[in-house]
Short mmCIF file of C-alpha atoms in Angstrom, two decimals:
data_model
loop_
_atom_site.label_atom_id
_atom_site.label_comp_id
_atom_site.label_asym_id
_atom_site.label_seq_id
_atom_site.Cartn_x
_atom_site.Cartn_y
_atom_site.Cartn_z
CA MET A 1 -36.13 75.98 37.21
CA ASN A 2 -40.09 75.20 36.83
CA SER A 3 -41.20 71.85 36.28
CA GLY A 4 -42.49 72.67 32.91
CA ALA A 5 -39.24 73.57 31.62
CA ARG A 6 -37.16 70.97 32.93
CA SER A 7 -39.84 68.21 30.91
CA TRP A 8 -38.95 70.53 27.91
CA GLN A 9 -35.01 70.06 28.49
CA LEU A 10 -35.55 66.00 29.00
CA ALA A 11 -37.53 65.87 26.14
CA LEU A 12 -35.32 67.30 23.88
CA ARG A 13 -32.33 65.93 24.78
CA ALA A 14 -33.74 62.44 24.16
CA ARG A 15 -34.40 64.02 20.76
CA ARG A 16 -30.92 64.51 20.73
CA ARG A 17 -30.06 60.43 21.87
CA CYS A 18 -32.31 59.80 19.22
CA THR A 19 -30.60 61.24 16.32
CA GLY A 20 -26.88 59.48 16.41
CA ILE A 21 -25.37 62.97 15.81
CA GLN A 22 -22.46 63.74 18.28
CA GLN A 23 -22.19 67.42 18.43
CA TRP A 24 -25.00 68.27 20.20
CA ARG A 25 -24.53 70.66 23.01
CA ARG A 26 -26.12 70.57 26.42
CA TRP A 27 -29.47 72.49 25.89
CA GLN A 28 -30.23 75.86 27.07
CA SER A 29 -33.70 76.49 27.97
CA VAL A 30 -35.47 78.56 25.60
CA ASP A 31 -37.98 80.89 27.49
CA ALA A 32 -37.51 78.45 31.18
CA ASP A 33 -40.27 80.98 32.96
CA LYS A 34 -42.75 79.18 30.55
CA GLU A 35 -44.77 76.00 31.18
CA THR A 36 -44.28 74.94 27.50
CA VAL A 37 -41.99 76.00 25.03
CA GLN A 38 -42.98 77.09 21.11
CA PHE A 39 -41.06 76.66 18.05
CA GLY A 40 -41.78 78.08 14.40
CA GLN A 41 -42.55 74.81 12.97
CA PRO A 42 -43.48 71.56 13.88
CA LEU A 43 -41.39 69.35 16.23
CA TYR A 44 -42.19 66.08 17.91
CA GLU A 45 -42.31 67.47 21.53
CA THR A 46 -45.50 70.36 19.93
CA HIS A 47 -46.68 68.38 16.99
CA PRO A 48 -46.21 64.47 17.66
CA HIS A 49 -49.08 63.58 16.00
CA LEU A 50 -47.08 65.09 12.79
CA ILE A 51 -43.46 64.24 13.59
CA ARG A 52 -42.37 61.08 14.81
CA PRO A 53 -39.37 61.15 17.25
CA GLY A 54 -35.81 62.08 15.57
CA ARG A 55 -37.09 63.57 12.86
CA LEU A 56 -36.65 67.39 12.17
CA THR A 57 -39.42 67.58 9.63
CA PRO A 58 -41.68 64.87 8.56
CA GLY A 59 -39.67 61.80 7.58
CA ILE A 60 -36.30 63.32 7.64
CA THR A 61 -34.07 62.55 10.88
CA SER A 62 -31.65 65.78 11.84
CA GLN A 63 -28.97 62.97 11.41
CA GLU A 64 -29.77 63.27 7.37
CA TYR A 65 -29.95 66.66 7.38
CA TYR A 66 -26.36 66.56 9.05
CA SER A 67 -25.42 64.55 6.26
CA ARG A 68 -26.53 66.38 3.59
CA ARG A 69 -24.51 69.50 5.10
CA ARG A 70 -21.13 67.06 5.40
CA LYS A 71 -21.50 66.40 1.79
CA LEU A 72 -21.97 69.20 0.50
CA ALA A 73 -19.27 70.62 2.57
CA LYS A 74 -17.04 67.92 1.01
CA ALA A 75 -17.95 68.44 -2.46
CA LEU A 76 -16.88 72.11 -1.87
CA PRO A 77 -12.96 72.96 -2.42
CA PRO A 78 -10.44 73.80 0.14
CA ASN A 79 -10.79 76.86 1.85
CA SER A 80 -14.60 77.76 0.65
CA ILE A 81 -18.27 78.46 2.45
CA ALA A 82 -21.44 78.18 1.36
CA ILE A 83 -24.29 80.41 1.93
CA LEU A 84 -28.33 80.39 1.38
CA ALA A 85 -31.02 82.61 2.90
CA ALA A 86 -34.73 81.75 3.69
CA SER A 87 -37.58 82.84 1.82
CA ASP A 88 -39.35 86.66 2.57
CA ILE A 89 -42.90 86.22 3.58
CA LYS A 90 -44.31 87.39 0.61
CA TYR A 91 -47.38 89.50 0.87
CA ARG A 92 -50.77 89.86 -1.06
CA SER A 93 -51.56 92.90 -0.25
CA GLY A 94 -51.16 95.55 2.64
CA ALA A 95 -50.45 93.17 5.39
CA VAL A 96 -51.55 90.02 3.87
CA PHE A 97 -49.39 87.49 3.14
CA TYR A 98 -49.46 84.16 1.70
CA LYS A 99 -49.09 81.12 3.46
CA PHE A 100 -44.67 80.83 3.59
CA HIS A 101 -43.08 78.69 1.48
CA GLN A 102 -39.32 77.42 2.04
CA ASP A 103 -36.81 77.74 0.11
CA PRO A 104 -35.59 74.13 -1.24
CA ASP A 105 -32.38 74.62 -0.54
CA PHE A 106 -32.47 75.73 2.34
CA LEU A 107 -35.16 73.62 3.97
CA TYR A 108 -32.76 70.69 2.27
CA LEU A 109 -30.19 71.53 4.10
CA THR A 110 -31.02 72.92 7.33
CA GLY A 111 -34.56 71.88 8.13
CA PHE A 112 -35.49 75.25 9.25
CA ASN A 113 -39.24 76.33 8.07
CA GLU A 114 -38.91 80.04 9.39
CA PRO A 115 -38.44 83.11 7.15
CA ASP A 116 -35.38 85.83 7.58
CA ALA A 117 -32.45 83.20 8.07
CA LEU A 118 -29.08 82.59 6.99
CA ALA A 119 -27.18 79.78 6.64
CA VAL A 120 -23.45 79.55 6.31
CA ILE A 121 -21.49 76.04 6.08
CA GLU A 122 -17.83 76.31 5.96
CA ASN A 123 -15.30 73.36 5.08
CA LEU A 124 -12.92 72.76 7.40
CA ASP A 125 -10.00 69.91 7.70
CA ASN A 126 -10.10 66.42 8.57
CA ASP A 127 -13.49 66.23 6.24
CA GLU A 128 -15.81 68.22 9.13
CA HIS A 129 -17.38 71.05 8.24
CA LYS A 130 -18.68 74.13 10.44
CA PHE A 131 -22.32 75.62 10.10
CA HIS A 132 -23.38 78.58 11.44
CA LEU A 133 -27.39 79.12 11.45
CA TYR A 134 -28.35 82.76 11.85
CA VAL A 135 -31.99 83.16 12.51
CA ARG A 136 -34.61 85.99 14.04
CA PRO A 137 -34.36 85.75 18.19
CA LYS A 138 -37.54 84.96 20.33
CA ASP A 139 -39.47 88.84 20.45
CA PRO A 140 -43.29 88.25 22.67
CA GLN A 141 -44.32 90.89 21.16
CA ALA A 142 -43.65 90.04 17.49
CA GLU A 143 -44.63 86.30 17.81
CA LEU A 144 -48.53 87.35 19.26
CA TRP A 145 -49.14 88.86 15.85
CA GLU A 146 -46.84 86.24 13.98
CA GLY A 147 -46.68 82.95 15.76
CA ALA A 148 -44.16 81.61 17.76
CA ARG A 149 -40.66 81.62 16.69
CA SER A 150 -37.78 78.71 17.22
CA GLY A 151 -34.83 81.55 18.28
CA ILE A 152 -31.38 81.28 18.31
CA GLU A 153 -31.23 78.82 21.02
CA ALA A 154 -33.45 76.31 19.14
CA ALA A 155 -30.85 76.52 16.19
CA GLU A 156 -28.34 75.06 18.03
CA GLU A 157 -30.05 72.87 21.03
CA VAL A 158 -32.46 71.30 18.07
CA PHE A 159 -31.32 72.35 14.21
CA ASN A 160 -27.79 71.20 15.11
CA ALA A 161 -25.76 73.85 14.68
CA ASP A 162 -22.27 74.71 15.60
CA VAL A 163 -23.00 78.76 15.34
CA SER A 164 -25.77 80.39 16.14
CA GLY A 165 -27.18 84.04 16.45
CA ASP A 166 -29.18 86.78 15.44
CA VAL A 167 -29.84 87.53 11.38
CA ASN A 168 -29.75 91.21 11.83
CA PHE A 169 -26.09 90.99 12.85
CA VAL A 170 -25.58 89.12 10.16
CA PRO A 171 -23.53 92.30 8.09
CA THR A 172 -20.87 92.53 10.81
CA ILE A 173 -20.36 88.97 10.96
CA ILE A 174 -20.39 87.56 7.33
CA PRO A 175 -17.18 89.59 6.97
CA GLU A 176 -14.91 88.23 9.83
CA ILE A 177 -16.17 84.57 8.23
CA LEU A 178 -15.25 85.83 4.46
CA LYS A 179 -11.72 87.07 6.26
CA ARG A 180 -10.77 83.67 5.89
CA LYS A 181 -12.15 82.02 3.01
CA GLN A 182 -11.30 82.24 -0.85
CA ASN A 183 -14.11 81.03 -2.14
CA VAL A 184 -18.00 81.78 -1.48
CA TYR A 185 -20.59 79.28 -2.98
CA THR A 186 -24.09 81.28 -3.07
CA ASP A 187 -26.91 81.41 -5.61
CA LEU A 188 -27.67 85.02 -4.77
CA PRO A 189 -28.28 87.49 -6.10
CA ASN A 190 -29.10 85.89 -8.90
CA SER A 191 -31.13 82.68 -7.74
CA MET A 192 -33.92 82.06 -9.22
CA MET A 193 -36.02 79.88 -5.64
CA THR A 194 -34.95 82.83 -3.60
CA ASP A 195 -36.85 86.22 -2.90
CA ASN A 196 -35.32 87.39 0.17
CA HIS A 197 -33.58 90.28 1.73
CA LEU A 198 -30.09 88.95 1.45
CA LYS A 199 -30.79 88.78 -2.39
CA ARG A 200 -32.22 92.28 -2.09
CA TYR A 201 -29.21 93.99 -0.90
CA LEU A 202 -26.62 91.46 -3.00
CA SER A 203 -28.93 92.37 -5.87
CA GLY A 204 -28.52 96.55 -4.92
CA SER A 205 -32.38 96.75 -5.91
CA GLU A 206 -32.49 98.50 -2.33
CA PRO A 207 -30.32 100.91 -0.59
CA ALA A 208 -27.76 99.29 2.25
CA ARG A 209 -28.78 99.67 5.35
CA ALA A 210 -27.63 99.65 9.08
CA GLY A 211 -30.10 97.15 9.52
CA LEU A 212 -31.38 93.37 8.77
CA LEU A 213 -28.56 91.84 6.41
CA GLY A 214 -27.61 95.82 5.51
CA GLY A 215 -23.96 95.21 4.52
CA ILE A 216 -23.22 91.95 2.90
CA TYR A 217 -22.91 93.13 -0.51
CA LYS A 218 -20.27 94.87 0.35
CA SER A 219 -18.91 92.59 2.39
CA PHE A 220 -18.62 90.74 -0.25
CA LYS A 221 -16.89 93.84 -2.90
CA ASP A 222 -14.44 94.69 0.10
CA VAL A 223 -12.54 91.52 0.91
CA GLU A 224 -9.58 91.31 -1.61
CA GLY A 225 -9.59 87.48 -2.73
CA VAL A 226 -12.95 86.50 -2.38
CA SER A 227 -14.46 84.64 -5.35
CA LEU A 228 -17.94 84.07 -5.99
CA LYS A 229 -19.17 80.71 -7.29
CA SER A 230 -22.35 79.41 -8.33
CA LEU A 231 -23.82 76.72 -5.07
CA ARG A 232 -26.24 75.26 -7.89
CA PRO A 233 -24.35 72.85 -9.78
CA LEU A 234 -23.19 71.00 -6.27
CA LEU A 235 -26.82 71.08 -5.65
CA ASN A 236 -28.72 70.22 -8.09
CA GLU A 237 -25.92 66.91 -7.58
CA LEU A 238 -27.39 66.20 -4.54
CA ARG A 239 -30.84 66.84 -4.89
CA VAL A 240 -31.29 65.00 -7.75
CA ILE A 241 -30.33 61.50 -5.92
CA LYS A 242 -33.57 61.17 -3.23
CA SER A 243 -32.46 59.07 -0.11
CA GLU A 244 -35.11 56.40 1.36
CA ASN A 245 -36.83 58.55 3.80
CA GLU A 246 -37.53 61.22 0.47
CA VAL A 247 -38.48 58.44 -2.04
CA ARG A 248 -40.58 57.59 1.45
CA ASN A 249 -42.30 60.89 1.75
CA MET A 250 -43.37 61.13 -2.28
CA ARG A 251 -45.10 57.57 -1.82
CA LYS A 252 -46.97 58.61 0.46
CA ALA A 253 -47.85 61.73 -1.03
CA GLY A 254 -48.04 60.59 -4.07
CA LYS A 255 -50.13 57.57 -2.61
CA LEU A 256 -52.94 60.06 -1.04
CA SER A 257 -52.67 61.66 -4.26
CA GLY A 258 -53.53 59.18 -6.42
CA ARG A 259 -56.36 58.21 -4.33
CA ALA A 260 -57.86 61.68 -4.40
CA ILE A 261 -57.81 61.50 -7.86
CA THR A 262 -59.40 58.39 -8.00
CA ASP A 263 -62.41 59.44 -6.04
CA ALA A 264 -62.78 62.29 -8.08
CA MET A 265 -63.39 60.37 -10.72
CA ARG A 266 -66.75 58.35 -9.56
CA GLN A 267 -67.78 62.23 -8.64
CA SER A 268 -70.34 64.11 -10.89
CA PHE A 269 -69.23 67.64 -10.82
CA THR A 270 -70.74 70.28 -12.26
CA GLY A 271 -67.77 72.43 -13.13
CA GLU A 272 -63.79 72.61 -13.14
CA LYS A 273 -64.38 75.13 -9.18
CA ASP A 274 -66.25 72.43 -7.87
CA LEU A 275 -63.62 69.18 -9.06
CA ASP A 276 -60.68 71.95 -7.98
CA SER A 277 -62.35 71.95 -4.50
CA PHE A 278 -62.53 68.41 -4.44
CA LEU A 279 -59.16 67.49 -4.14
CA ASP A 280 -57.91 70.60 -2.44
CA TYR A 281 -60.24 69.04 0.47
CA TRP A 282 -58.57 65.78 -0.32
CA PHE A 283 -55.26 66.87 -0.25
CA LYS A 284 -55.00 68.40 3.58
CA GLN A 285 -56.02 64.55 4.47
CA ASP A 286 -53.71 62.17 6.19
CA GLY A 287 -51.22 64.47 6.93
CA CYS A 288 -50.83 66.26 3.46
CA ASP A 289 -49.84 70.02 4.01
CA GLY A 290 -51.99 70.86 0.65
CA PRO A 291 -51.86 71.26 -3.44
CA ALA A 292 -48.07 70.84 -3.96
CA TYR A 293 -48.61 73.23 -6.93
CA VAL A 294 -51.46 75.21 -8.31
CA PRO A 295 -54.03 72.56 -9.92
CA VAL A 296 -54.52 72.48 -13.97
CA VAL A 297 -58.95 71.14 -13.98
CA ALA A 298 -59.30 71.73 -17.91
CA GLY A 299 -63.09 70.71 -19.35
CA GLY A 300 -62.96 70.38 -23.25
CA ILE A 301 -60.69 72.50 -25.01
CA ASN A 302 -59.31 74.20 -21.90
CA ALA A 303 -57.05 71.19 -21.94
CA ASN A 304 -55.03 72.54 -25.08
CA THR A 305 -53.38 74.95 -22.76
CA ILE A 306 -50.38 72.97 -21.01
CA HIS A 307 -50.46 75.58 -18.01
CA TYR A 308 -54.36 75.94 -17.53
CA VAL A 309 -54.78 76.89 -14.02
CA SER A 310 -57.81 79.39 -14.27
CA ASN A 311 -60.24 76.25 -13.57
CA ASN A 312 -63.52 78.45 -13.50
CA MET A 313 -65.47 76.83 -16.57
CA LEU A 314 -68.39 74.59 -16.59
CA PHE A 315 -68.27 70.74 -17.81
CA LYS A 316 -70.20 70.15 -21.08
CA PRO A 317 -71.82 66.28 -21.63
CA GLY A 318 -69.10 64.26 -23.52
CA ASP A 319 -66.21 66.47 -22.67
CA LEU A 320 -62.81 64.89 -21.24
CA VAL A 321 -61.49 66.92 -17.88
CA LEU A 322 -57.67 66.58 -17.61
CA VAL A 323 -56.61 66.93 -14.23
CA ASP A 324 -52.95 67.80 -12.89
CA ALA A 325 -52.57 67.63 -9.58
CA GLY A 326 -50.85 66.84 -6.01
CA ALA A 327 -50.18 66.60 -2.95
CA GLU A 328 -47.15 67.96 -0.53
CA TYR A 329 -45.89 65.94 2.21
CA GLY A 330 -42.79 67.13 4.18
CA GLY A 331 -42.01 69.65 1.82
CA TYR A 332 -42.32 66.65 -1.23
CA ILE A 333 -44.50 66.57 -4.06
CA THR A 334 -45.47 64.33 -6.26
CA ASP A 335 -47.00 65.31 -10.11
CA ILE A 336 -49.42 63.18 -11.46
CA SER A 337 -51.97 64.42 -14.24
CA ARG A 338 -55.31 62.79 -15.52
CA THR A 339 -58.25 62.53 -17.92
CA TRP A 340 -61.43 61.03 -17.73
CA PRO A 341 -64.87 61.55 -19.21
CA VAL A 342 -66.64 63.88 -17.64
CA ASP A 343 -69.78 61.53 -17.77
CA GLY A 344 -67.96 58.43 -16.80
CA LYS A 345 -67.64 56.48 -20.41
CA PHE A 346 -65.27 57.16 -23.14
CA THR A 347 -67.23 57.86 -26.85
CA ALA A 348 -64.93 55.77 -29.45
CA ALA A 349 -62.90 58.82 -30.56
CA GLN A 350 -61.85 59.31 -27.13
CA LYS A 351 -61.32 55.45 -26.48
CA ASP A 352 -58.77 55.33 -28.88
CA LEU A 353 -56.97 58.59 -29.02
CA TYR A 354 -56.46 57.67 -25.01
CA ASN A 355 -55.49 54.10 -25.74
CA ALA A 356 -53.30 55.08 -27.67
CA LEU A 357 -51.74 57.80 -25.44
CA LEU A 358 -51.48 55.66 -22.92
CA ALA A 359 -49.31 52.54 -24.74
CA VAL A 360 -46.89 55.16 -24.81
CA GLN A 361 -46.79 56.08 -21.35
CA ARG A 362 -46.98 52.77 -19.89
CA SER A 363 -44.16 52.15 -22.35
CA CYS A 364 -42.01 55.15 -21.38
CA VAL A 365 -42.30 54.12 -17.63
CA SER A 366 -41.06 50.74 -18.16
CA LEU A 367 -37.84 51.74 -19.11
CA CYS A 368 -37.37 54.19 -15.79
CA HIS A 369 -34.63 51.96 -14.18
CA VAL A 370 -30.57 52.37 -14.66
CA GLU A 371 -30.75 49.24 -16.55
CA SER A 372 -32.08 50.98 -19.65
CA GLY A 373 -29.25 52.90 -20.07
CA LEU A 374 -31.41 56.12 -20.47
CA SER A 375 -32.11 59.27 -19.54
CA LEU A 376 -34.62 62.14 -20.09
CA ASP A 377 -33.88 63.45 -23.03
CA ARG A 378 -33.49 60.36 -24.78
CA LEU A 379 -36.59 59.10 -23.14
CA HIS A 380 -38.43 61.75 -24.74
CA LYS A 381 -37.34 61.14 -28.39
CA ILE A 382 -38.72 57.58 -27.77
CA ALA A 383 -42.38 58.76 -26.53
CA SER A 384 -42.36 61.24 -29.77
CA SER A 385 -41.20 58.74 -32.04
CA THR A 386 -43.62 56.15 -30.86
CA LEU A 387 -46.26 58.55 -30.20
CA ALA A 388 -46.08 59.73 -33.97
CA GLU A 389 -46.63 56.34 -34.89
CA LYS A 390 -49.97 55.62 -33.27
CA LEU A 391 -51.09 58.79 -34.17
CA THR A 392 -50.11 58.11 -37.91
CA ASP A 393 -52.39 54.87 -37.70
CA LEU A 394 -55.34 57.03 -36.06
CA GLY A 395 -55.22 59.30 -39.28
CA PHE A 396 -53.14 62.07 -38.35
CA ASP A 397 -51.03 64.31 -41.21
CA MET A 398 -47.29 63.51 -38.84
CA SER A 399 -45.30 65.58 -41.49
CA ASN A 400 -43.17 68.41 -40.88
CA ASN A 401 -42.47 67.56 -37.98
CA ALA A 402 -46.18 67.67 -36.74
CA ILE A 403 -45.72 66.22 -33.44
CA HIS A 404 -44.33 69.14 -31.84
CA LYS A 405 -46.99 70.93 -32.54
CA LEU A 406 -49.37 67.94 -31.08
CA PHE A 407 -47.09 67.16 -28.23
CA PRO A 408 -45.26 71.11 -27.48
CA HIS A 409 -43.79 69.84 -23.94
CA HIS A 410 -40.81 67.59 -22.75
CA VAL A 411 -42.25 64.32 -21.22
CA GLY A 412 -40.42 64.40 -18.35
CA HIS A 413 -38.75 66.23 -15.57
CA TYR A 414 -37.03 65.85 -12.25
CA ILE A 415 -39.25 66.46 -9.13
CA GLY A 416 -38.67 66.04 -4.98
CA LEU A 417 -38.99 69.30 -2.97
CA ASP A 418 -39.42 71.25 -5.94
CA VAL A 419 -42.29 70.64 -9.12
CA HIS A 420 -38.90 70.93 -11.00
CA ASP A 421 -36.31 69.81 -9.21
CA SER A 422 -32.74 70.57 -8.91
CA PRO A 423 -33.38 73.45 -11.24
CA GLY A 424 -31.17 73.46 -14.57
CA PHE A 425 -29.97 69.92 -13.92
CA SER A 426 -29.18 68.01 -17.07
CA ARG A 427 -31.98 65.87 -18.60
CA ASN A 428 -29.06 64.28 -20.76
CA LYS A 429 -28.00 62.90 -17.36
CA SER A 430 -28.15 58.90 -17.88
CA PHE A 431 -30.34 57.37 -15.04
CA GLU A 432 -29.30 56.72 -11.77
CA LYS A 433 -30.58 55.03 -8.83
CA GLY A 434 -33.00 56.94 -6.57
CA MET A 435 -33.68 59.75 -9.21
CA CYS A 436 -37.53 60.67 -9.37
CA VAL A 437 -38.89 61.89 -12.47
CA THR A 438 -42.60 62.36 -13.92
CA VAL A 439 -43.76 60.31 -16.99
CA GLU A 440 -46.11 62.89 -18.68
CA PRO A 441 -46.66 62.27 -22.47
CA GLY A 442 -49.51 64.58 -23.83
CA ILE A 443 -51.77 64.98 -27.17
CA TYR A 444 -53.13 68.12 -27.66
CA VAL A 445 -55.68 68.56 -30.89
CA PRO A 446 -55.66 72.13 -32.24
CA ASP A 447 -59.27 72.42 -33.54
CA ASP A 448 -58.35 73.24 -37.16
CA GLU A 449 -58.54 71.45 -40.93
CA ARG A 450 -55.40 69.73 -40.68
CA TRP A 451 -56.33 67.43 -38.31
CA PRO A 452 -58.74 64.29 -38.08
CA LYS A 453 -62.88 65.69 -37.73
CA TRP A 454 -63.47 63.36 -34.72
CA ALA A 455 -60.10 64.42 -32.75
CA ARG A 456 -60.11 68.28 -32.98
CA GLY A 457 -60.46 69.93 -29.98
CA MET A 458 -59.20 66.85 -27.49
CA GLY A 459 -56.11 67.65 -24.90
CA MET A 460 -55.23 64.88 -22.50
CA ARG A 461 -52.13 63.95 -20.55
CA ILE A 462 -51.40 60.99 -18.86
CA GLU A 463 -48.08 61.40 -15.75
CA ASP A 464 -46.91 59.37 -13.07
CA SER A 465 -44.07 59.83 -10.87
CA VAL A 466 -41.39 57.41 -11.05
CA CYS A 467 -38.25 56.64 -8.91
CA ILE A 468 -35.75 55.29 -10.49
CA ASP A 469 -34.40 51.73 -9.12
CA ASP A 470 -31.73 49.11 -11.11
CA THR A 471 -33.93 46.72 -12.55
CA GLY A 472 -37.53 48.37 -13.16
CA PRO A 473 -39.51 51.21 -12.14
CA ASN A 474 -40.49 52.30 -8.60
CA VAL A 475 -44.06 54.39 -9.63
CA LEU A 476 -45.05 56.18 -6.74
CA THR A 477 -48.42 57.03 -8.12
CA THR A 478 -50.23 53.86 -8.58
CA GLU A 479 -52.89 54.53 -6.88
CA ALA A 480 -54.48 56.82 -9.58
CA VAL A 481 -56.10 54.61 -11.85
CA LYS A 482 -55.39 55.07 -15.65
CA GLU A 483 -56.87 51.89 -17.39
CA VAL A 484 -60.35 52.85 -19.48
CA VAL A 485 -61.82 49.65 -17.86
CA ASP A 486 -60.90 50.91 -14.51
CA ILE A 487 -62.09 54.17 -15.11
CA GLU A 488 -65.14 53.86 -16.15
CA ALA A 489 -66.29 50.90 -13.44
CA LEU A 490 -65.82 53.76 -11.05
CA ARG A 491 -69.39 54.81 -12.06
CA ASP A 492 -71.31 51.55 -12.40
#
């Protein structure tokens, strides 16, 4: 064994000492003939400027990933397994692919950030579990074109799988696992989140073949007594409560996103595309991964389209601009919306409407804690009724449920690895410590005669990302200014 491979063994053994996990096996070199070992994602050994020792992904330790799998296994009934698949590479056209984005559930449980992989979690007796991770094997020719793969050995030695193997042989492996389990928890093929090889085969949308994952659907059908159940409710319960490490990641994303948006308010931009480009650059600084979602940069009446993402119009003097944008860090996002004048100074009419909205938003943020006894749904009712009162005071005709026209979306949603995290989780659930939510009331005034002339065509939204604490909110996005006096002072 050469000195380079030996140094990698020592580094990876040091990684295991940092994790505190007792189940690590002896490291076997991924490729002892090379001076260096490459992996399919940043790790401390290759990217110490991005990943700290003991972390598997930015901010999240190997121990935390292990604990998540253990919690899921404990939540499974006896004689059960959970099956999850990684995302596929998605192609724009021909061989031109989009930047890879891992399925959030798969990332949450494994920390593995490569495509074409399968995870199986078995619950065992004595409060234990077994973690299977089937991945693409090392392949120098494929890696020449596609980039490094972590490989089968790293699935065990880096990602702490109890069992690892070549994902191409999964169709023959799964039936043997199913024979000893009665309940299979999976969201395939009906998952809203994942589009992958396994999903396509399970759904029957492609002919079964002998290749990658080809016989899994038939395995589920052929093994007698296997019951398929949705994994989504169990994962939602786990994901909706954030750990300290998760909150720390979101706080970093929120801090840097907020600073970017505040800096944008200082600048003069010709049009939406210029502002969009400015934020895109900002969101890739200081270790952030880039934009967490396609941003809204809406000047003037474009702000009345809730998910306006064309971002290609010129700004008009005297208009407002609504920005809904945020950066991602370590897979975690924060969600921010701010509205400010293109010219840097609010008109009297803009200021009246903006301050009404800001008062509602600040009041709702202050209620985001356990002692309030609220939920997102109850917070929405408070936001709607309070906003309706303030609009009435400003001369709006609020009869016939006009608030639903002027404020058509919910006041908030859960956030985390997804912009809308824990999909399907009830917004009627009372706040618990560790939940992270948005608070984002908005006013969108159509350009018609029902509304006061001075307000027609105005659209504005103010949004912060907030972590629920026991007695008060932990606002993750305070660096994005929102008071009128602070916004206007940025151009002085």
